[in-house]
């Protein structure tokens, strides 16, 4: 199929024009060879024409990084293609930035810190509230942008906008509640105080699976308490981040408070880590990269928050309500086609309910419609890229070789691209890759257990510890098991539990720190003890 691209007129200084160019390879980190940079960097696919023109007319289709007040290209002109995973078409080209641009973004953030941290919390709160209002009033465009570059069904994408914007609203309110303490003094002529102050410039590195929400849950609390940020979104999904930054500027958040760089991830990471001006690194992504960042942050002793991989158990006890368990496990497993760090990675089912659950669950999975996230009724979009599909394939192959049975799906979808059939695998054992590692795809492994102790042992037998789910009708068991699970979040009889008002974060190698809730802001604050002495003198 010939790929027709529309050139974003506003950015090349003319009317909307169209040109035909041959398809270009996805995931290339090199500038495209097919047209001059100045044109290609502004491309939108024909498939996305309507969405693009709406985004364009609302000014939300930004294809440059944000360094202080300036929307900027990479200094050497290099770009990266951003593609639609459902079609393979190139949506836009964005700058491939590196350490120079990152250093300039850090300087902008550093310059802006002084005034942003000194205005009142009420003023920062107003800006954040305005940003929230703009995110919500542009919910549809942002949702479409998320589906376009990430692939998730539009309904889920719209849900992400509400959820993501919720962090900005919540922290707009929390901005006004950063209280210090007065400590009863040990000496009569002294008064002891604790001040809470913003840590400084924050480097925020985010993944592709929630192009908006992973940014707002970091930037919301950081800005609320007076920090400024350099955000590095995933190169696979930078457009949502850029649109959100545009709205931040429109909300009156001063230039330099939010900066966006993208491109050469290791180089940007190194620049953020090396700079003594960056006082905090907050990261969501793979455990491997998180460990590198944690080690790198040691050089300048930065504060670090990490939201890393999970290996979520979903335990279904014999006494569970079958419908509730099936519905909950389905939501926990297949949201975003299984591409979240809180997705149920192992469904651990007690032997008395195992067969009934497996049948009912497989039936529900069979009803999940696979397709382009813009089509009505689609519940499962494509996986993010070919590597993601190959990972799922290799995990399933490993399980089959070791004796597991595929009871539904188990292969690429006839739609091609990176679409994969929603899959259920039974008789999975602890030693299989499906059980040991995060599949990050639409495959549900079923494991069998006999006793509560065994379920807890299986669930905790991992280095990860982010989310866990439990289905039971016993209040005593739900408490017992929640307390025994080595996880940061536990859902009882619920498959989707994350909200901006509750703390989100993992234990063990799933990370450090918490996002969301009243605790989330602490990650961006320093405590300062102030002693007022000689209070008895006149
Ligand atoms: P995923 O597999 O989910 O993409 P990654 O950990 O690879 O997880 O990526 C999460 C984020 O970390 C992305 O923005 C990515 O570009 C960034 N990233 C990857 N490698 C590095 C690195 N060496 N230094 C800094 N950031 C990195």
PDB file of C-alpha atoms in Angstrom, residues 54-55 57-60 127-144 158 160-166 168-169 212 243-244 246-248 250-251:
ATOM      1  CA  UNK A  54      -7.550  18.407  14.464  1.00  0.00           C
ATOM      2  CA  UNK A  55      -4.434  18.211  16.563  1.00  0.00           C
ATOM      3  CA  UNK A  57      -5.499  23.148  14.377  1.00  0.00           C
ATOM      4  CA  UNK A  58      -5.529  22.964  18.158  1.00  0.00           C
ATOM      5  CA  UNK A  59      -1.717  23.364  18.106  1.00  0.00           C
ATOM      6  CA  UNK A  60      -1.193  20.116  19.998  1.00  0.00           C
ATOM      7  CA  UNK A 127      -1.130  26.943  37.403  1.00  0.00           C
ATOM      8  CA  UNK A 128      -1.449  23.187  37.970  1.00  0.00           C
ATOM      9  CA  UNK A 129      -5.218  23.439  38.231  1.00  0.00           C
ATOM     10  CA  UNK A 130      -5.309  25.355  34.938  1.00  0.00           C
ATOM     11  CA  UNK A 131      -3.093  22.679  33.367  1.00  0.00           C
ATOM     12  CA  UNK A 132      -5.493  19.999  34.619  1.00  0.00           C
ATOM     13  CA  UNK A 133      -8.463  21.886  33.122  1.00  0.00           C
ATOM     14  CA  UNK A 134      -6.683  22.129  29.764  1.00  0.00           C
ATOM     15  CA  UNK A 135      -5.743  18.423  29.792  1.00  0.00           C
ATOM     16  CA  UNK A 136      -9.386  17.564  30.415  1.00  0.00           C
ATOM     17  CA  UNK A 137     -10.761  19.996  27.850  1.00  0.00           C
ATOM     18  CA  UNK A 138      -8.403  18.429  25.289  1.00  0.00           C
ATOM     19  CA  UNK A 139      -9.112  14.908  26.481  1.00  0.00           C
ATOM     20  CA  UNK A 140     -10.301  13.673  23.120  1.00  0.00           C
ATOM     21  CA  UNK A 141      -7.294  14.930  21.157  1.00  0.00           C
ATOM     22  CA  UNK A 142      -4.859  13.611  23.769  1.00  0.00           C
ATOM     23  CA  UNK A 143      -6.617  10.236  23.807  1.00  0.00           C
ATOM     24  CA  UNK A 144      -6.381  10.041  20.035  1.00  0.00           C
ATOM     25  CA  UNK A 158      -9.297   8.352  27.095  1.00  0.00           C
ATOM     26  CA  UNK A 160      -5.496   7.288  30.646  1.00  0.00           C
ATOM     27  CA  UNK A 161      -6.082  10.998  30.022  1.00  0.00           C
ATOM     28  CA  UNK A 162      -8.540  11.191  32.945  1.00  0.00           C
ATOM     29  CA  UNK A 163      -6.247   9.118  35.153  1.00  0.00           C
ATOM     30  CA  UNK A 164      -3.119  11.032  34.101  1.00  0.00           C
ATOM     31  CA  UNK A 165      -4.743  14.441  34.480  1.00  0.00           C
ATOM     32  CA  UNK A 166      -5.954  13.308  37.913  1.00  0.00           C
ATOM     33  CA  UNK A 168      -2.132  17.117  38.183  1.00  0.00           C
ATOM     34  CA  UNK A 169      -5.430  17.935  39.903  1.00  0.00           C
ATOM     35  CA  UNK A 212       0.734  10.700  29.566  1.00  0.00           C
ATOM     36  CA  UNK A 243       1.245  18.006  23.634  1.00  0.00           C
ATOM     37  CA  UNK A 244       1.051  17.951  27.437  1.00  0.00           C
ATOM     38  CA  UNK A 246       2.277  22.705  25.164  1.00  0.00           C
ATOM     39  CA  UNK A 247      -0.751  22.714  27.462  1.00  0.00           C
ATOM     40  CA  UNK A 248       1.486  23.356  30.479  1.00  0.00           C
ATOM     41  CA  UNK A 250      -0.778  27.587  27.923  1.00  0.00           C
ATOM     42  CA  UNK A 251      -1.715  27.066  31.576  1.00  0.00           C
TER      43      UNK A 251
END
